[in-house]
mmCIF file of C-alpha atoms in Angstrom:
data_model
loop_
_atom_site.group_PDB
_atom_site.id
_atom_site.type_symbol
_atom_site.label_atom_id
_atom_site.label_comp_id
_atom_site.label_asym_id
_atom_site.label_seq_id
_atom_site.Cartn_x
_atom_site.Cartn_y
_atom_site.Cartn_z
ATOM 1 C CA PRO A 1150 4.146 7.912 -1.976
ATOM 2 C CA THR A 1151 2.637 9.456 1.294
ATOM 3 C CA ASP A 1152 -0.462 7.784 2.351
ATOM 4 C CA GLY A 1153 -2.583 10.724 3.275
ATOM 5 C CA GLY A 1154 0.007 12.513 5.154
ATOM 6 C CA THR A 1155 2.568 15.160 4.560
ATOM 7 C CA ALA A 1156 6.034 14.343 2.803
ATOM 8 C CA ASP A 1157 7.742 15.629 6.009
ATOM 9 C CA GLY A 1158 5.519 13.054 7.984
ATOM 10 C CA THR A 1159 6.266 10.104 5.970
ATOM 11 C CA ILE A 1160 10.033 10.893 6.038
ATOM 12 C CA ALA A 1161 9.765 11.143 9.884
ATOM 13 C CA ASP A 1162 8.009 7.759 10.049
ATOM 14 C CA PHE A 1163 11.015 5.989 8.310
ATOM 15 C CA ALA A 1164 14.001 8.245 9.326
ATOM 16 C CA PRO A 1165 14.760 6.379 12.480
ATOM 17 C CA ILE A 1166 15.164 3.146 10.582
ATOM 18 C CA PHE A 1167 17.394 4.506 7.877
ATOM 19 C CA ASN A 1168 19.408 6.381 10.501
ATOM 20 C CA ALA A 1169 20.083 3.102 12.400
ATOM 21 C CA ILE A 1170 21.035 1.490 9.096
ATOM 22 C CA THR A 1171 23.636 4.209 8.493
ATOM 23 C CA ARG A 1172 25.083 3.604 12.205
ATOM 24 C CA SER A 1173 25.106 -0.260 11.633
ATOM 25 C CA ALA A 1174 26.202 -0.560 7.995
ATOM 26 C CA ASP A 1175 27.672 2.704 7.193
ATOM 27 C CA LEU A 1176 25.214 3.238 4.402
ATOM 28 C CA HIS A 1177 23.946 6.729 3.641
ATOM 29 C CA PHE A 1178 20.504 7.609 2.407
ATOM 30 C CA ASN A 1179 18.608 10.565 0.825
ATOM 31 C CA ILE A 1180 15.009 9.988 1.703
ATOM 32 C CA ARG A 1181 12.553 11.342 -0.624
ATOM 33 C CA VAL A 1182 8.764 10.997 -1.173
ATOM 34 C CA GLY A 1183 7.245 9.873 -4.490
ATOM 35 C CA GLN A 1184 4.851 12.366 -6.002
ATOM 36 C CA SER A 1185 2.682 9.457 -7.385
ATOM 37 C CA TYR A 1186 2.779 5.850 -7.549
ATOM 38 C CA SER A 1187 4.008 5.688 -11.153
ATOM 39 C CA SER A 1188 6.824 8.083 -10.446
ATOM 40 C CA VAL A 1189 8.184 5.451 -7.907
ATOM 41 C CA VAL A 1190 8.179 2.714 -10.728
ATOM 42 C CA GLU A 1191 9.816 5.123 -13.107
ATOM 43 C CA GLY A 1192 12.370 6.144 -10.627
ATOM 44 C CA LEU A 1193 13.505 2.526 -10.081
ATOM 45 C CA ASP A 1194 13.375 1.770 -13.881
ATOM 46 C CA ASN A 1195 15.675 4.582 -14.502
ATOM 47 C CA LYS A 1196 18.017 3.822 -11.829
ATOM 48 C CA ILE A 1197 17.309 7.110 -9.992
ATOM 49 C CA VAL A 1198 16.044 5.179 -6.892
ATOM 50 C CA ASP A 1199 17.851 2.415 -5.151
ATOM 51 C CA ILE A 1200 15.168 1.512 -2.409
ATOM 52 C CA ALA A 1201 11.569 2.023 -2.201
ATOM 53 C CA PHE A 1202 8.746 1.419 0.196
ATOM 54 C CA VAL A 1203 5.762 0.233 -1.904
ATOM 55 C CA GLY A 1204 2.586 -1.684 -2.165
ATOM 56 C CA PRO A 1205 2.584 -5.153 -3.480
ATOM 57 C CA THR A 1206 1.019 -3.998 -6.836
ATOM 58 C CA LEU A 1207 3.725 -1.333 -7.298
ATOM 59 C CA TYR A 1208 6.523 -3.759 -6.474
ATOM 60 C CA LEU A 1209 4.992 -6.434 -9.044
ATOM 61 C CA GLN A 1210 4.979 -3.626 -11.742
ATOM 62 C CA ALA A 1211 8.644 -2.907 -10.958
ATOM 63 C CA ALA A 1212 9.665 -6.297 -10.754
ATOM 64 C CA GLU A 1213 8.070 -7.005 -14.218
ATOM 65 C CA ARG A 1214 10.353 -4.424 -15.621
ATOM 66 C CA GLY A 1215 13.575 -5.886 -13.839
ATOM 67 C CA ALA A 1216 13.819 -2.918 -11.663
ATOM 68 C CA ALA A 1217 13.200 -4.362 -8.226
ATOM 69 C CA GLU A 1218 13.499 -7.385 -5.848
ATOM 70 C CA PRO A 1219 12.217 -7.739 -2.228
ATOM 71 C CA LEU A 1220 14.462 -6.387 0.598
ATOM 72 C CA ALA A 1221 12.462 -6.456 3.710
ATOM 73 C CA VAL A 1222 9.105 -6.456 5.262
ATOM 74 C CA ALA A 1223 7.317 -5.369 8.497
ATOM 75 C CA VAL A 1224 6.307 -7.886 11.035
ATOM 76 C CA GLN A 1225 3.342 -7.180 13.282
ATOM 77 C CA ASN A 1226 2.099 -9.575 15.859
ATOM 78 C CA GLY A 1227 4.150 -12.332 14.128
ATOM 79 C CA GLU A 1228 2.613 -11.616 10.665
ATOM 80 C CA SER A 1229 3.584 -9.593 7.648
ATOM 81 C CA VAL A 1230 0.005 -9.033 6.291
ATOM 82 C CA TYR A 1231 -2.464 -6.100 6.086
ATOM 83 C CA TYR A 1232 -5.915 -5.707 4.859
ATOM 84 C CA ALA A 1233 -7.819 -3.854 2.151
ATOM 85 C CA GLY A 1234 -11.351 -2.703 2.937
ATOM 86 C CA ILE A 1235 -14.529 -1.224 1.752
ATOM 87 C CA PHE A 1236 -15.963 1.247 3.941
ATOM 88 C CA SER A 1237 -19.412 3.136 4.223
ATOM 89 C CA GLN A 1238 -21.277 5.699 6.188
ATOM 90 C CA LYS A 1239 -22.839 3.724 9.406
ATOM 91 C CA GLY A 1240 -26.180 2.122 8.580
ATOM 92 C CA VAL A 1241 -25.271 1.492 4.899
ATOM 93 C CA ALA A 1242 -24.991 -2.261 4.675
ATOM 94 C CA LEU A 1243 -22.926 -4.457 2.369
ATOM 95 C CA GLU A 1244 -24.070 -8.130 2.661
ATOM 96 C CA SER A 1245 -22.017 -9.147 -0.170
ATOM 97 C CA ILE A 1246 -19.854 -7.647 -2.954
ATOM 98 C CA GLN A 1247 -22.694 -7.986 -5.492
ATOM 99 C CA ASP A 1248 -24.417 -5.353 -3.437
ATOM 100 C CA LEU A 1249 -22.027 -2.778 -4.986
ATOM 101 C CA LYS A 1250 -24.103 -2.870 -8.167
ATOM 102 C CA GLY A 1251 -25.915 0.411 -8.716
ATOM 103 C CA ARG A 1252 -23.856 2.157 -5.861
ATOM 104 C CA SER A 1253 -21.228 4.786 -6.123
ATOM 105 C CA MET A 1254 -17.597 4.263 -4.918
ATOM 106 C CA ALA A 1255 -14.298 6.139 -4.395
ATOM 107 C CA LEU A 1256 -11.227 4.387 -5.154
ATOM 108 C CA GLY A 1257 -7.593 5.555 -4.830
ATOM 109 C CA ASP A 1258 -4.871 5.248 -7.554
ATOM 110 C CA VAL A 1259 -5.093 2.683 -10.118
ATOM 111 C CA ASN A 1260 -1.493 1.277 -9.290
ATOM 112 C CA SER A 1261 -2.558 0.949 -5.612
ATOM 113 C CA SER A 1262 -2.814 -2.463 -4.021
ATOM 114 C CA SER A 1263 -5.266 -1.890 -1.150
ATOM 115 C CA SER A 1264 -7.279 1.150 -2.525
ATOM 116 C CA PHE A 1265 -7.830 -0.334 -6.010
ATOM 117 C CA THR A 1266 -6.339 -3.713 -7.123
ATOM 118 C CA ILE A 1267 -7.664 -5.770 -4.188
ATOM 119 C CA GLN A 1268 -11.395 -4.330 -4.339
ATOM 120 C CA VAL A 1269 -11.518 -4.341 -7.986
ATOM 121 C CA GLY A 1270 -10.285 -7.818 -8.268
ATOM 122 C CA MET A 1271 -12.794 -8.910 -5.417
ATOM 123 C CA MET A 1272 -15.600 -7.327 -7.824
ATOM 124 C CA VAL A 1273 -14.466 -8.929 -10.952
ATOM 125 C CA ALA A 1274 -14.076 -12.267 -9.154
ATOM 126 C CA ALA A 1275 -17.666 -11.994 -8.020
ATOM 127 C CA GLY A 1276 -18.817 -11.381 -11.674
ATOM 128 C CA LEU A 1277 -19.110 -7.582 -11.496
ATOM 129 C CA ASP A 1278 -17.892 -5.261 -14.215
ATOM 130 C CA PRO A 1279 -17.030 -2.083 -12.098
ATOM 131 C CA ALA A 1280 -17.299 0.420 -15.006
ATOM 132 C CA ARG A 1281 -20.650 -1.000 -16.004
ATOM 133 C CA ASP A 1282 -22.076 -2.060 -12.550
ATOM 134 C CA LEU A 1283 -21.138 0.953 -10.404
ATOM 135 C CA SER A 1284 -23.454 3.936 -10.609
ATOM 136 C CA LYS A 1285 -20.546 6.412 -10.346
ATOM 137 C CA ILE A 1286 -16.752 5.883 -9.856
ATOM 138 C CA PHE A 1287 -14.344 8.420 -8.386
ATOM 139 C CA LEU A 1288 -10.625 7.822 -8.730
ATOM 140 C CA THR A 1289 -9.310 10.073 -6.095
ATOM 141 C CA GLY A 1290 -5.689 9.249 -6.168
ATOM 142 C CA SER A 1291 -5.309 8.092 -2.564
ATOM 143 C CA HIS A 1292 -6.744 6.177 0.469
ATOM 144 C CA SER A 1293 -7.302 9.398 2.441
ATOM 145 C CA ASN A 1294 -9.020 11.235 -0.269
ATOM 146 C CA SER A 1295 -11.535 8.382 -0.843
ATOM 147 C CA LEU A 1296 -12.297 8.042 2.793
ATOM 148 C CA ASN A 1297 -12.860 12.018 2.824
ATOM 149 C CA ALA A 1298 -15.169 11.598 -0.241
ATOM 150 C CA LEU A 1299 -17.251 9.200 1.844
ATOM 151 C CA SER A 1300 -16.942 11.241 5.021
ATOM 152 C CA GLU A 1301 -18.306 14.234 2.980
ATOM 153 C CA GLY A 1302 -21.161 12.359 1.545
ATOM 154 C CA HIS A 1303 -19.999 12.177 -2.167
ATOM 155 C CA VAL A 1304 -20.165 8.603 -2.544
ATOM 156 C CA ASP A 1305 -21.802 5.371 -0.947
ATOM 157 C CA PHE A 1306 -18.614 3.329 -0.533
ATOM 158 C CA ALA A 1307 -14.868 3.874 -0.320
ATOM 159 C CA ALA A 1308 -11.925 1.589 -1.017
ATOM 160 C CA ALA A 1309 -8.833 1.987 1.312
ATOM 161 C CA SER A 1310 -6.553 -0.135 3.489
ATOM 162 C CA PHE A 1311 -7.363 -0.681 7.259
ATOM 163 C CA ASN A 1312 -3.930 0.956 8.029
ATOM 164 C CA SER A 1313 -5.069 4.048 6.298
ATOM 165 C CA TYR A 1314 -8.560 4.007 7.989
ATOM 166 C CA ALA A 1315 -6.676 3.890 11.460
ATOM 167 C CA LYS A 1316 -4.320 6.625 10.470
ATOM 168 C CA ALA A 1317 -7.230 8.887 9.350
ATOM 169 C CA VAL A 1318 -9.291 8.075 12.593
ATOM 170 C CA ASN A 1319 -6.123 8.651 14.830
ATOM 171 C CA ALA A 1320 -5.485 11.984 13.083
ATOM 172 C CA GLY A 1321 -9.033 13.029 13.565
ATOM 173 C CA ALA A 1322 -9.631 13.212 9.902
ATOM 174 C CA ILE A 1323 -12.618 11.019 9.961
ATOM 175 C CA ASP A 1324 -15.208 9.978 12.609
ATOM 176 C CA PRO A 1325 -15.261 6.290 13.350
ATOM 177 C CA GLU A 1326 -18.657 6.612 14.683
ATOM 178 C CA ARG A 1327 -19.827 7.650 11.247
ATOM 179 C CA ILE A 1328 -17.432 5.951 8.845
ATOM 180 C CA VAL A 1329 -17.154 2.166 9.360
ATOM 181 C CA PRO A 1330 -15.764 -0.854 7.617
ATOM 182 C CA VAL A 1331 -18.228 -3.167 5.905
ATOM 183 C CA MET A 1332 -16.001 -5.490 4.104
ATOM 184 C CA ARG A 1333 -12.330 -6.710 4.708
ATOM 185 C CA SER A 1334 -10.274 -8.703 2.206
ATOM 186 C CA ALA A 1335 -8.298 -11.739 2.828
ATOM 187 C CA PRO A 1336 -4.772 -11.111 4.059
ATOM 188 C CA ILE A 1337 -2.562 -9.332 1.850
ATOM 189 C CA PRO A 1338 1.132 -9.524 1.868
ATOM 190 C CA TYR A 1339 2.325 -6.302 3.597
ATOM 191 C CA PRO A 1340 3.972 -3.518 1.570
ATOM 192 C CA PRO A 1341 7.755 -4.193 1.164
ATOM 193 C CA PHE A 1342 10.865 -2.456 1.002
ATOM 194 C CA ILE A 1343 12.360 -3.246 -2.304
ATOM 195 C CA MET A 1344 15.735 -2.555 -4.002
ATOM 196 C CA HIS A 1345 17.137 -2.425 -7.465
ATOM 197 C CA PRO A 1346 18.606 -5.671 -8.587
ATOM 198 C CA ALA A 1347 21.793 -3.725 -9.919
ATOM 199 C CA ILE A 1348 22.781 -2.819 -6.302
ATOM 200 C CA PRO A 1349 26.202 -4.661 -5.659
ATOM 201 C CA ASN A 1350 25.555 -7.982 -3.609
ATOM 202 C CA SER A 1351 27.741 -6.828 -0.857
ATOM 203 C CA ILE A 1352 25.516 -3.942 -0.169
ATOM 204 C CA LYS A 1353 22.283 -5.978 -0.691
ATOM 205 C CA ASN A 1354 23.514 -8.352 2.167
ATOM 206 C CA SER A 1355 24.431 -5.487 4.430
ATOM 207 C CA LEU A 1356 20.875 -3.992 3.856
ATOM 208 C CA ARG A 1357 19.225 -7.234 4.630
ATOM 209 C CA ASP A 1358 21.282 -7.634 7.904
ATOM 210 C CA ALA A 1359 20.511 -3.988 8.859
ATOM 211 C CA PHE A 1360 16.773 -4.409 8.525
ATOM 212 C CA ASP A 1361 16.759 -7.756 10.333
ATOM 213 C CA THR A 1362 18.662 -6.299 13.314
ATOM 214 C CA VAL A 1363 17.388 -2.574 13.199
ATOM 215 C CA HIS A 1364 14.817 -3.163 16.358
ATOM 216 C CA ASN A 1365 18.142 -4.154 18.458
ATOM 217 C CA ASP A 1366 19.729 -0.666 17.956
ATOM 218 C CA PRO A 1367 19.850 0.816 21.557
ATOM 219 C CA GLN A 1368 18.883 4.218 19.942
ATOM 220 C CA VAL A 1369 15.714 2.917 18.314
ATOM 221 C CA THR A 1370 12.915 2.641 20.553
ATOM 222 C CA PRO A 1371 9.655 0.723 19.829
ATOM 223 C CA ASP A 1372 7.625 3.787 18.879
ATOM 224 C CA MET A 1373 10.340 4.506 16.076
ATOM 225 C CA ILE A 1374 9.590 1.319 14.178
ATOM 226 C CA ARG A 1375 6.752 2.016 11.824
ATOM 227 C CA GLY A 1376 5.347 0.508 8.822
ATOM 228 C CA PHE A 1377 2.532 1.496 6.176
ATOM 229 C CA GLY A 1378 0.567 4.415 7.327
ATOM 230 C CA GLY A 1379 2.885 5.139 10.070
ATOM 231 C CA ILE A 1380 1.321 2.278 12.151
ATOM 232 C CA LEU A 1381 3.777 0.814 14.678
ATOM 233 C CA VAL A 1382 5.308 -2.619 13.938
ATOM 234 C CA ASP A 1383 7.555 -5.047 15.907
ATOM 235 C CA HIS A 1384 10.442 -5.443 13.618
ATOM 236 C CA TYR A 1385 11.556 -5.829 9.885
ATOM 237 C CA THR A 1386 12.644 -9.152 8.277
ATOM 238 C CA SER A 1387 14.416 -9.789 5.011
ATOM 239 C CA ASN A 1388 12.810 -13.150 4.889
ATOM 240 C CA ILE A 1389 10.721 -12.405 1.930
ATOM 241 C CA THR A 1390 10.738 -13.500 -1.630
ATOM 242 C CA HIS A 1391 8.920 -12.797 -4.987
ATOM 243 C CA GLU A 1392 6.590 -15.569 -4.362
ATOM 244 C CA THR A 1393 5.411 -14.009 -1.324
ATOM 245 C CA PHE A 1394 3.243 -11.843 -3.601
ATOM 246 C CA GLU A 1395 1.464 -14.454 -5.635
ATOM 247 C CA THR A 1396 -1.853 -13.582 -4.089
ATOM 248 C CA VAL A 1397 -1.716 -9.992 -5.206
ATOM 249 C CA GLN A 1398 -0.386 -11.144 -8.525
ATOM 250 C CA ASN A 1399 -3.515 -13.342 -9.068
ATOM 251 C CA LEU A 1400 -5.853 -10.477 -8.414
ATOM 252 C CA MET A 1401 -3.771 -8.186 -10.601
ATOM 253 C CA ALA A 1402 -4.346 -10.815 -13.473
ATOM 254 C CA LEU A 1403 -8.114 -10.127 -13.101
ATOM 255 C CA VAL A 1404 -7.783 -6.390 -13.249
ATOM 256 C CA THR A 1405 -6.991 -6.207 -16.760
ATOM 257 C CA ARG A 1406 -5.830 -3.079 -18.887
ATOM 258 C CA ASP A 1407 -9.384 -3.135 -20.370
ATOM 259 C CA ILE A 1408 -11.004 -3.001 -17.017
ATOM 260 C CA LYS A 1409 -8.706 -0.215 -15.686
ATOM 261 C CA GLY A 1410 -9.262 1.774 -19.043
ATOM 262 C CA SER A 1411 -13.151 1.356 -18.971
ATOM 263 C CA MET A 1412 -13.098 2.498 -15.284
ATOM 264 C CA LEU A 1413 -10.838 5.598 -16.154
ATOM 265 C CA LYS A 1414 -13.264 6.500 -18.804
ATOM 266 C CA VAL A 1415 -16.275 6.378 -16.666
ATOM 267 C CA ALA A 1416 -14.530 8.271 -13.808
ATOM 268 C CA SER A 1417 -13.722 11.023 -16.302
ATOM 269 C CA GLU A 1418 -17.173 11.371 -17.371
#
């Protein structure tokens, strides 16, 4: 799914990578943007989608259905991690996660890692019940919508990734002098490219080799290698396994179906 941008913008971010893979591996792609998080999982599960770029939570959901395995992940400054954050208007402090009690909060899609799962998992781990302890819950559907809700004064706090925050700032959608991060998560495994397990092994190997070397393509300049939120990355690597996502899986276990259901109920009231 797009991260607060347009479908055309998201395709433009990744088209140079797939064009390079076509040149090196003679594999051809039809790039489309999912209309929702859940539609991407359904597309994989129904074998409509062969490859997808998703957050860790979505990958784990698809893997649980037997519809996905890791393909490649971006590397930036020698790491394949990113961060979820909690943001507020400047001057609104958050000394600890418990300080969210009695405050309103905007979160993204319930299937999002860095605009829902991570922040809700942090709250539950700290002993909070989000449906009970937050004064108001807004489930906005995306990182950018949550940041906009905060910027417009509708909520006290917003959940989003730092990549999405940087993208919104760079686009002029929010003012970094007014909207600031007040809490950052531990490092999260970077959103991966994933592929359907039914793809023939010969093609899987070609895809892995192509992602490993895409940055060496003479027609690919450094400003064409982008990752989550359109952020520039150094290169991609296929050195990624299911175990890479164990930390997210542990937080997902805290965010039970009952917790999601109670949050959805409160948000709809």
